[in-house]
Amino acid sequence: MSIQLKNISYTYMAKTPYEHLALDDVSLTIPEGKITAIAGHTGSGKSTLIQHFNGLLKPDSGTVLVDDVDIGTKSTAAKQARRKVGVAFQYPEYQLFEETIALDIAFGPKNMGCTPEEIQDRVKYAMEFVNLDYDKYAERSPFQLSGGQKRRAAIAGILALKPKYLVLDEPTAGLDPSGRQYLMERFMRLHREEGTTIVLISHNMDNIASYADNVVILSKGKVLLQDTPEEVFRNEEAIKAAGLDLPEIKVILNELVSAGLDIDNRSYTMNKAVAEILEGLRRQGRC
Ligand SMILES: Nc1ncnc2c1ncn2[C@@H]1O[C@H](COP(=O)(O)OP(=O)(O)OP(=O)(O)O)[C@@H](O)[C@H]1O
Ligand SMILES: [Mg+2]
């Protein structure tokens, strides 16, 4: 099972002087049960792309399949398939509109027809997940929150839907380092314990290297690379051409290789890289 995009193109403000082709014949697969990261320079089409995953945007051409169901039709099956995908927007302001935070988070479960008890449970679960204290924040207006709190409230609204595919557009932007780490660890736990498929848009290549099973690199509305992190990060020239950085650990390994250390520079996580460096030093009798 998967989300599959087949030959998707999307143009903003078509037939006006501001016409802009944001997605150009994009085909990709988001496999169930994995963590897929999507990266790309600003304006490359990432946010436009993920809004196609649950039909928020309709493509000019091409098909989106969620678990083999074409979501672009009016059928009940299409509606059910769209509901499997929860998308947390890049700018949480666009997602928060109710009077209180609790009502905002309850909006989705209510629409799904959950019982009042189930709604209450989901609101509490989602607020606890994003580390927003229920007693303190449930009755506050979302507009009284700081930027980081708004982001967490918006993510809670999506978590309350308990989607099979959880799509997060820059979920940790605007959070402090401890908030960022807390949230990423909670997402990983959700993935491990509930099997939730996660799609993560991120500019942070170190995060991508640490967490992703698959990586999609977008450039100017096209898929440039789509593979495992190891294969993607091997394409250093393509990554640089797309205006992205390599994970820092790759940069360090490359420096060490240029300085004459005989090691394999394909590792992209800290643990593997440290082991590789130590092994290289031992081989050369330096430790
Ligand atoms: N509502 C809109 N109307 C017109 N053009 C838009 C609109 N939204 C996005 N675009 C344009 O479409 C292109 C892709 O935008 P998109 O927001 O998908 O990029 P992105 O990869 O998410 O960028 P960022 O990293 O800055 O979030 C950009 O050139 C952008 O200017
Ligand atoms: Mg974006």
mmCIF file of C-alpha atoms and ligand atoms in Angstrom:
data_model
loop_
_atom_site.group_PDB
_atom_site.id
_atom_site.type_symbol
_atom_site.label_atom_id
_atom_site.label_comp_id
_atom_site.label_asym_id
_atom_site.label_seq_id
_atom_site.Cartn_x
_atom_site.Cartn_y
_atom_site.Cartn_z
ATOM 1 C CA MET A 1 0.000 0.000 0.000
ATOM 2 C CA SER A 2 1.170 3.528 -0.662
ATOM 3 C CA ILE A 3 0.433 7.040 -1.837
ATOM 4 C CA GLN A 4 1.247 7.141 -5.514
ATOM 5 C CA LEU A 5 1.499 10.210 -7.698
ATOM 6 C CA LYS A 6 1.434 9.624 -11.404
ATOM 7 C CA ASN A 7 2.466 12.411 -13.773
ATOM 8 C CA ILE A 8 1.135 15.261 -11.628
ATOM 9 C CA SER A 9 1.350 18.804 -12.991
ATOM 10 C CA TYR A 10 0.004 21.888 -11.242
ATOM 11 C CA THR A 11 -0.014 25.535 -12.321
ATOM 12 C CA TYR A 12 -0.826 28.468 -10.045
ATOM 13 C CA MET A 13 -2.823 31.332 -11.547
ATOM 14 C CA ALA A 14 -3.133 29.620 -14.901
ATOM 15 C CA LYS A 15 -3.889 31.834 -17.879
ATOM 16 C CA THR A 16 -2.825 35.014 -16.083
ATOM 17 C CA PRO A 17 0.428 36.961 -16.409
ATOM 18 C CA TYR A 18 1.422 35.385 -13.045
ATOM 19 C CA GLU A 19 1.040 31.822 -14.278
ATOM 20 C CA HIS A 20 3.552 29.543 -12.579
ATOM 21 C CA LEU A 21 4.143 25.842 -13.232
ATOM 22 C CA ALA A 22 4.765 24.608 -9.658
ATOM 23 C CA LEU A 23 4.750 20.856 -10.359
ATOM 24 C CA ASP A 24 5.959 19.503 -13.653
ATOM 25 C CA ASP A 25 5.073 15.875 -14.396
ATOM 26 C CA VAL A 26 5.845 14.549 -10.911
ATOM 27 C CA SER A 27 5.660 10.811 -10.286
ATOM 28 C CA LEU A 28 6.578 9.327 -6.930
ATOM 29 C CA THR A 29 5.627 6.730 -4.360
ATOM 30 C CA ILE A 30 5.267 7.152 -0.603
ATOM 31 C CA PRO A 31 5.446 3.593 0.724
ATOM 32 C CA GLU A 32 3.309 2.581 3.695
ATOM 33 C CA GLY A 33 5.104 2.097 7.017
ATOM 34 C CA LYS A 34 8.165 4.143 6.085
ATOM 35 C CA ILE A 35 9.497 7.606 6.792
ATOM 36 C CA THR A 36 9.844 9.582 3.586
ATOM 37 C CA ALA A 37 11.589 12.934 3.610
ATOM 38 C CA ILE A 38 10.972 15.558 0.941
ATOM 39 C CA ALA A 39 13.616 18.212 0.486
ATOM 40 C CA GLY A 40 14.193 20.964 -2.023
ATOM 41 C CA HIS A 41 15.182 24.577 -2.317
ATOM 42 C CA THR A 42 12.618 27.205 -1.350
ATOM 43 C CA GLY A 43 9.995 27.444 -4.110
ATOM 44 C CA SER A 44 10.790 23.971 -5.486
ATOM 45 C CA GLY A 45 7.174 22.867 -4.995
ATOM 46 C CA LYS A 46 7.241 20.857 -1.737
ATOM 47 C CA SER A 47 4.176 22.407 -0.108
ATOM 48 C CA THR A 48 2.289 22.322 -3.406
ATOM 49 C CA LEU A 49 3.195 18.652 -3.780
ATOM 50 C CA ILE A 50 1.925 17.449 -0.411
ATOM 51 C CA GLN A 51 -1.356 19.297 -0.785
ATOM 52 C CA HIS A 52 -2.065 16.828 -3.571
ATOM 53 C CA PHE A 53 -1.724 13.856 -1.199
ATOM 54 C CA ASN A 54 -5.213 14.344 0.254
ATOM 55 C CA GLY A 55 -6.860 16.306 -2.534
ATOM 56 C CA LEU A 56 -6.479 19.797 -1.028
ATOM 57 C CA LEU A 57 -5.148 20.773 -4.432
ATOM 58 C CA LYS A 58 -6.401 19.137 -7.601
ATOM 59 C CA PRO A 59 -3.793 18.470 -10.264
ATOM 60 C CA ASP A 60 -4.151 19.939 -13.751
ATOM 61 C CA SER A 61 -3.156 16.524 -15.012
ATOM 62 C CA GLY A 62 -2.137 13.202 -13.526
ATOM 63 C CA THR A 63 -3.523 10.880 -10.857
ATOM 64 C CA VAL A 64 -3.113 10.493 -7.103
ATOM 65 C CA LEU A 65 -3.758 7.031 -5.680
ATOM 66 C CA VAL A 66 -4.044 6.392 -1.940
ATOM 67 C CA ASP A 67 -3.924 2.668 -1.236
ATOM 68 C CA ASP A 68 -4.753 2.086 -4.908
ATOM 69 C CA VAL A 69 -7.858 4.343 -4.846
ATOM 70 C CA ASP A 70 -7.941 7.349 -7.188
ATOM 71 C CA ILE A 71 -8.736 10.229 -4.799
ATOM 72 C CA GLY A 72 -9.742 12.596 -7.587
ATOM 73 C CA THR A 73 -13.306 11.275 -7.918
ATOM 74 C CA LYS A 74 -16.512 11.967 -5.990
ATOM 75 C CA SER A 75 -16.973 8.355 -4.858
ATOM 76 C CA THR A 76 -17.268 7.285 -1.206
ATOM 77 C CA ALA A 77 -14.126 5.205 -1.632
ATOM 78 C CA ALA A 78 -12.234 8.324 -2.749
ATOM 79 C CA LYS A 79 -13.497 10.272 0.278
ATOM 80 C CA GLN A 80 -12.433 7.459 2.610
ATOM 81 C CA ALA A 81 -9.028 7.267 0.943
ATOM 82 C CA ARG A 82 -8.489 11.041 1.296
ATOM 83 C CA ARG A 83 -9.232 10.711 5.018
ATOM 84 C CA LYS A 84 -6.316 8.343 5.473
ATOM 85 C CA VAL A 85 -3.965 11.260 4.842
ATOM 86 C CA GLY A 86 -3.481 14.025 7.425
ATOM 87 C CA VAL A 87 -1.560 17.082 6.248
ATOM 88 C CA ALA A 88 -0.133 19.591 8.741
ATOM 89 C CA PHE A 89 0.463 22.863 6.884
ATOM 90 C CA GLN A 90 3.712 24.784 6.812
ATOM 91 C CA TYR A 91 1.999 27.899 8.160
ATOM 92 C CA PRO A 92 -0.168 26.805 11.100
ATOM 93 C CA GLU A 93 -2.168 30.046 10.998
ATOM 94 C CA TYR A 94 -3.970 28.619 7.979
ATOM 95 C CA GLN A 95 -5.136 25.664 9.976
ATOM 96 C CA LEU A 96 -6.366 27.252 13.205
ATOM 97 C CA PHE A 97 -9.743 28.928 13.100
ATOM 98 C CA GLU A 98 -11.917 27.836 16.044
ATOM 99 C CA GLU A 99 -12.550 29.836 19.216
ATOM 100 C CA THR A 100 -10.536 27.612 21.524
ATOM 101 C CA ILE A 101 -7.658 25.229 21.049
ATOM 102 C CA ALA A 102 -9.733 22.270 22.265
ATOM 103 C CA LEU A 103 -12.478 23.060 19.714
ATOM 104 C CA ASP A 104 -9.891 23.417 17.002
ATOM 105 C CA ILE A 105 -8.346 20.039 17.698
ATOM 106 C CA ALA A 106 -11.823 18.491 18.102
ATOM 107 C CA PHE A 107 -12.918 19.738 14.668
ATOM 108 C CA GLY A 108 -11.535 16.776 12.686
ATOM 109 C CA PRO A 109 -12.702 13.963 15.004
ATOM 110 C CA LYS A 110 -16.158 15.606 15.203
ATOM 111 C CA ASN A 111 -16.376 15.652 11.414
ATOM 112 C CA MET A 112 -15.405 11.996 11.335
ATOM 113 C CA GLY A 113 -18.404 11.238 13.543
ATOM 114 C CA CYS A 114 -16.514 10.285 16.723
ATOM 115 C CA THR A 115 -18.515 10.119 19.988
ATOM 116 C CA PRO A 116 -18.057 12.994 22.499
ATOM 117 C CA GLU A 117 -15.929 10.709 24.738
ATOM 118 C CA GLU A 118 -13.743 9.675 21.826
ATOM 119 C CA ILE A 119 -13.362 13.326 20.772
ATOM 120 C CA GLN A 120 -12.321 14.282 24.306
ATOM 121 C CA ASP A 121 -9.802 11.408 24.422
ATOM 122 C CA ARG A 122 -8.334 12.394 21.083
ATOM 123 C CA VAL A 123 -8.004 16.062 22.027
ATOM 124 C CA LYS A 124 -6.180 15.120 25.239
ATOM 125 C CA TYR A 125 -3.984 12.605 23.444
ATOM 126 C CA ALA A 126 -3.040 15.093 20.733
ATOM 127 C CA MET A 127 -2.291 17.931 23.162
ATOM 128 C CA GLU A 128 -0.166 15.665 25.327
ATOM 129 C CA PHE A 129 1.644 14.479 22.183
ATOM 130 C CA VAL A 130 2.725 17.983 21.195
ATOM 131 C CA ASN A 131 3.439 18.978 24.801
ATOM 132 C CA LEU A 132 0.630 21.531 25.193
ATOM 133 C CA ASP A 133 -0.758 21.249 28.719
ATOM 134 C CA TYR A 134 -4.493 20.474 28.465
ATOM 135 C CA ASP A 135 -5.571 22.270 31.657
ATOM 136 C CA LYS A 136 -3.637 25.357 30.725
ATOM 137 C CA TYR A 137 -4.367 25.665 27.016
ATOM 138 C CA ALA A 138 -7.590 23.814 26.108
ATOM 139 C CA GLU A 139 -9.839 26.841 26.589
ATOM 140 C CA ARG A 140 -7.486 29.474 25.194
ATOM 141 C CA SER A 141 -7.878 31.048 21.786
ATOM 142 C CA PRO A 142 -5.372 29.720 19.238
ATOM 143 C CA PHE A 143 -4.614 33.326 18.394
ATOM 144 C CA GLN A 144 -3.152 33.933 21.878
ATOM 145 C CA LEU A 145 -0.427 31.386 21.240
ATOM 146 C CA SER A 146 3.174 32.027 20.271
ATOM 147 C CA GLY A 147 4.347 30.914 16.818
ATOM 148 C CA GLY A 148 5.801 27.666 18.158
ATOM 149 C CA GLN A 149 2.670 26.908 20.193
ATOM 150 C CA LYS A 150 0.470 27.581 17.155
ATOM 151 C CA ARG A 151 2.508 25.096 15.186
ATOM 152 C CA ARG A 152 2.098 22.491 17.912
ATOM 153 C CA ALA A 153 -1.653 23.130 18.141
ATOM 154 C CA ALA A 154 -1.997 22.764 14.370
ATOM 155 C CA ILE A 155 -0.071 19.490 14.438
ATOM 156 C CA ALA A 156 -2.297 18.298 17.311
ATOM 157 C CA GLY A 157 -5.334 18.942 15.099
ATOM 158 C CA ILE A 158 -3.933 16.513 12.530
ATOM 159 C CA LEU A 159 -2.819 13.933 15.102
ATOM 160 C CA ALA A 160 -6.364 13.871 16.484
ATOM 161 C CA LEU A 161 -7.449 12.440 13.117
ATOM 162 C CA LYS A 162 -5.109 9.478 13.730
ATOM 163 C CA PRO A 163 -4.222 9.377 10.027
ATOM 164 C CA LYS A 164 -2.529 6.382 8.476
ATOM 165 C CA TYR A 165 -0.323 8.764 6.479
ATOM 166 C CA LEU A 166 0.913 11.711 8.541
ATOM 167 C CA VAL A 167 2.295 14.489 6.355
ATOM 168 C CA LEU A 168 4.281 17.220 8.115
ATOM 169 C CA ASP A 169 5.374 20.378 6.322
ATOM 170 C CA GLU A 170 8.416 21.733 8.193
ATOM 171 C CA PRO A 171 6.931 20.567 11.513
ATOM 172 C CA THR A 172 9.677 21.885 13.732
ATOM 173 C CA ALA A 173 10.183 25.314 12.135
ATOM 174 C CA GLY A 174 10.015 28.019 14.770
ATOM 175 C CA LEU A 175 10.544 25.638 17.696
ATOM 176 C CA ASP A 176 13.526 25.838 20.031
ATOM 177 C CA PRO A 177 16.085 22.987 19.893
ATOM 178 C CA SER A 178 14.587 21.044 22.802
ATOM 179 C CA GLY A 179 11.055 21.442 21.380
ATOM 180 C CA ARG A 180 12.318 20.285 18.001
ATOM 181 C CA GLN A 181 13.982 17.205 19.396
ATOM 182 C CA TYR A 182 11.001 16.354 21.600
ATOM 183 C CA LEU A 183 8.588 16.503 18.669
ATOM 184 C CA MET A 184 10.831 14.528 16.300
ATOM 185 C CA GLU A 185 11.226 11.809 18.928
ATOM 186 C CA ARG A 186 7.464 11.652 19.455
ATOM 187 C CA PHE A 187 6.910 11.285 15.697
ATOM 188 C CA MET A 188 9.449 8.481 15.589
ATOM 189 C CA ARG A 189 7.742 6.752 18.520
ATOM 190 C CA LEU A 190 4.390 7.044 16.732
ATOM 191 C CA HIS A 191 5.996 5.512 13.682
ATOM 192 C CA ARG A 192 7.575 2.662 15.669
ATOM 193 C CA GLU A 193 4.646 1.891 17.938
ATOM 194 C CA GLU A 194 1.634 2.496 15.672
ATOM 195 C CA GLY A 195 3.256 1.930 12.293
ATOM 196 C CA THR A 196 2.176 5.393 11.092
ATOM 197 C CA THR A 197 3.668 6.332 7.738
ATOM 198 C CA ILE A 198 5.381 9.694 7.999
ATOM 199 C CA VAL A 199 6.134 12.193 5.269
ATOM 200 C CA LEU A 200 8.430 14.918 6.447
ATOM 201 C CA ILE A 201 9.276 18.078 4.563
ATOM 202 C CA SER A 202 12.506 19.442 5.888
ATOM 203 C CA HIS A 203 15.341 21.739 4.951
ATOM 204 C CA ASN A 204 17.453 20.080 7.593
ATOM 205 C CA MET A 205 19.599 17.455 5.884
ATOM 206 C CA ASP A 206 20.932 16.225 9.235
ATOM 207 C CA ASN A 207 17.384 15.449 10.348
ATOM 208 C CA ILE A 208 16.692 13.719 7.067
ATOM 209 C CA ALA A 209 19.880 11.670 7.407
ATOM 210 C CA SER A 210 18.901 10.630 10.947
ATOM 211 C CA TYR A 211 15.290 9.695 10.369
ATOM 212 C CA ALA A 212 14.341 8.987 6.748
ATOM 213 C CA ASP A 213 14.059 5.606 5.037
ATOM 214 C CA ASN A 214 13.477 7.295 1.682
ATOM 215 C CA VAL A 215 14.328 10.725 0.356
ATOM 216 C CA VAL A 216 12.735 12.713 -2.461
ATOM 217 C CA ILE A 217 14.602 15.753 -3.748
ATOM 218 C CA LEU A 218 12.545 18.294 -5.665
ATOM 219 C CA SER A 219 14.006 20.935 -7.911
ATOM 220 C CA LYS A 220 11.961 23.485 -9.833
ATOM 221 C CA GLY A 221 8.807 21.416 -9.651
ATOM 222 C CA LYS A 222 10.448 18.184 -10.780
ATOM 223 C CA VAL A 223 11.648 15.091 -8.916
ATOM 224 C CA LEU A 224 15.423 15.190 -9.098
ATOM 225 C CA LEU A 225 16.184 12.156 -6.926
ATOM 226 C CA GLN A 226 14.051 9.533 -5.196
ATOM 227 C CA ASP A 227 15.908 6.805 -3.307
ATOM 228 C CA THR A 228 17.364 5.641 0.023
ATOM 229 C CA PRO A 229 19.365 8.292 1.941
ATOM 230 C CA GLU A 230 22.589 6.445 1.132
ATOM 231 C CA GLU A 231 21.952 6.597 -2.620
ATOM 232 C CA VAL A 232 20.613 10.148 -2.547
ATOM 233 C CA PHE A 233 23.533 11.517 -0.518
ATOM 234 C CA ARG A 234 25.947 9.774 -2.878
ATOM 235 C CA ASN A 235 24.702 12.138 -5.609
ATOM 236 C CA GLU A 236 26.579 15.063 -4.130
ATOM 237 C CA GLU A 237 26.646 17.119 -7.314
ATOM 238 C CA ALA A 238 22.888 16.805 -7.838
ATOM 239 C CA ILE A 239 22.205 17.806 -4.233
ATOM 240 C CA LYS A 240 24.386 20.861 -4.543
ATOM 241 C CA ALA A 241 22.813 21.737 -7.904
ATOM 242 C CA ALA A 242 19.398 21.611 -6.198
ATOM 243 C CA GLY A 243 20.675 24.271 -3.762
ATOM 244 C CA LEU A 244 20.814 21.904 -0.779
ATOM 245 C CA ASP A 245 23.536 21.052 1.722
ATOM 246 C CA LEU A 246 24.937 17.626 2.429
ATOM 247 C CA PRO A 247 24.461 16.280 5.976
ATOM 248 C CA GLU A 248 27.274 17.688 8.095
ATOM 249 C CA ILE A 249 28.621 14.267 8.842
ATOM 250 C CA LYS A 250 29.073 13.619 5.092
ATOM 251 C CA VAL A 251 31.015 16.864 4.792
ATOM 252 C CA ILE A 252 33.309 15.778 7.633
ATOM 253 C CA LEU A 253 33.872 12.334 6.068
ATOM 254 C CA ASN A 254 34.684 13.949 2.711
ATOM 255 C CA GLU A 255 37.209 16.257 4.403
ATOM 256 C CA LEU A 256 38.870 13.310 6.115
ATOM 257 C CA VAL A 257 39.096 11.393 2.831
ATOM 258 C CA SER A 258 40.680 14.446 1.134
ATOM 259 C CA ALA A 259 43.124 14.640 4.044
ATOM 260 C CA GLY A 260 44.244 11.082 3.264
ATOM 261 C CA LEU A 261 42.248 8.915 5.666
ATOM 262 C CA ASP A 262 41.347 5.673 3.934
ATOM 263 C CA ILE A 263 37.652 5.353 4.814
ATOM 264 C CA ASP A 264 34.338 4.751 3.122
ATOM 265 C CA ASN A 265 32.579 8.122 2.978
ATOM 266 C CA ARG A 266 29.076 6.776 2.328
ATOM 267 C CA SER A 267 27.912 6.839 5.959
ATOM 268 C CA TYR A 268 25.457 9.612 6.679
ATOM 269 C CA THR A 269 24.530 8.986 10.320
ATOM 270 C CA MET A 270 26.697 9.951 13.277
ATOM 271 C CA ASN A 271 27.039 6.420 14.696
ATOM 272 C CA LYS A 272 28.075 4.798 11.435
ATOM 273 C CA ALA A 273 30.449 7.638 10.609
ATOM 274 C CA VAL A 274 32.195 7.490 13.992
ATOM 275 C CA ALA A 275 32.641 3.713 13.628
ATOM 276 C CA GLU A 276 34.026 4.191 10.098
ATOM 277 C CA ILE A 277 36.458 6.921 11.196
ATOM 278 C CA LEU A 278 37.755 4.840 14.131
ATOM 279 C CA GLU A 279 38.163 1.820 11.875
ATOM 280 C CA GLY A 280 40.075 3.950 9.341
ATOM 281 C CA LEU A 281 42.363 5.356 12.025
ATOM 282 C CA ARG A 282 43.030 1.840 13.347
ATOM 283 C CA ARG A 283 43.782 0.524 9.871
ATOM 284 C CA GLN A 284 46.338 3.277 9.404
ATOM 285 C CA GLY A 285 47.811 2.587 12.855
ATOM 286 C CA ARG A 286 46.826 6.013 14.178
ATOM 287 C CA CYS A 287 44.869 4.739 17.155
HETATM 288 N N1 LIG B 1 -0.936 30.514 -3.878
HETATM 289 C C1 LIG B 1 0.028 30.682 -4.790
HETATM 290 N N2 LIG B 1 -0.155 31.476 -5.865
HETATM 291 C C2 LIG B 1 0.814 31.637 -6.798
HETATM 292 N N3 LIG B 1 2.004 31.024 -6.773
HETATM 293 C C3 LIG B 1 2.252 30.240 -5.724
HETATM 294 C C4 LIG B 1 1.287 30.025 -4.677
HETATM 295 N N4 LIG B 1 1.802 29.170 -3.777
HETATM 296 C C5 LIG B 1 3.037 28.875 -4.232
HETATM 297 N N5 LIG B 1 3.315 29.492 -5.394
HETATM 298 C C6 LIG B 1 4.558 29.391 -6.188
HETATM 299 O O1 LIG B 1 4.756 28.016 -6.528
HETATM 300 C C7 LIG B 1 6.113 27.619 -6.346
HETATM 301 C C8 LIG B 1 6.212 26.466 -5.391
HETATM 302 O O2 LIG B 1 5.765 26.909 -4.119
HETATM 303 P P1 LIG B 1 5.767 25.975 -2.837
HETATM 304 O O3 LIG B 1 5.136 26.762 -1.746
HETATM 305 O O4 LIG B 1 5.161 24.672 -3.185
HETATM 306 O O5 LIG B 1 7.343 25.790 -2.595
HETATM 307 P P2 LIG B 1 8.113 25.129 -1.369
HETATM 308 O O6 LIG B 1 9.087 24.146 -1.939
HETATM 309 O O7 LIG B 1 7.122 24.618 -0.384
HETATM 310 O O8 LIG B 1 8.939 26.381 -0.766
HETATM 311 P P3 LIG B 1 9.377 26.701 0.748
HETATM 312 O O9 LIG B 1 10.598 25.875 1.024
HETATM 313 O O10 LIG B 1 9.690 28.160 0.707
HETATM 314 O O11 LIG B 1 8.229 26.378 1.650
HETATM 315 C C9 LIG B 1 6.838 28.885 -5.881
HETATM 316 O O12 LIG B 1 7.481 29.487 -6.996
HETATM 317 C C10 LIG B 1 5.753 29.784 -5.351
HETATM 318 O O13 LIG B 1 6.069 31.133 -5.539
HETATM 319 MG MG MG B 2 6.715 25.103 1.538
#
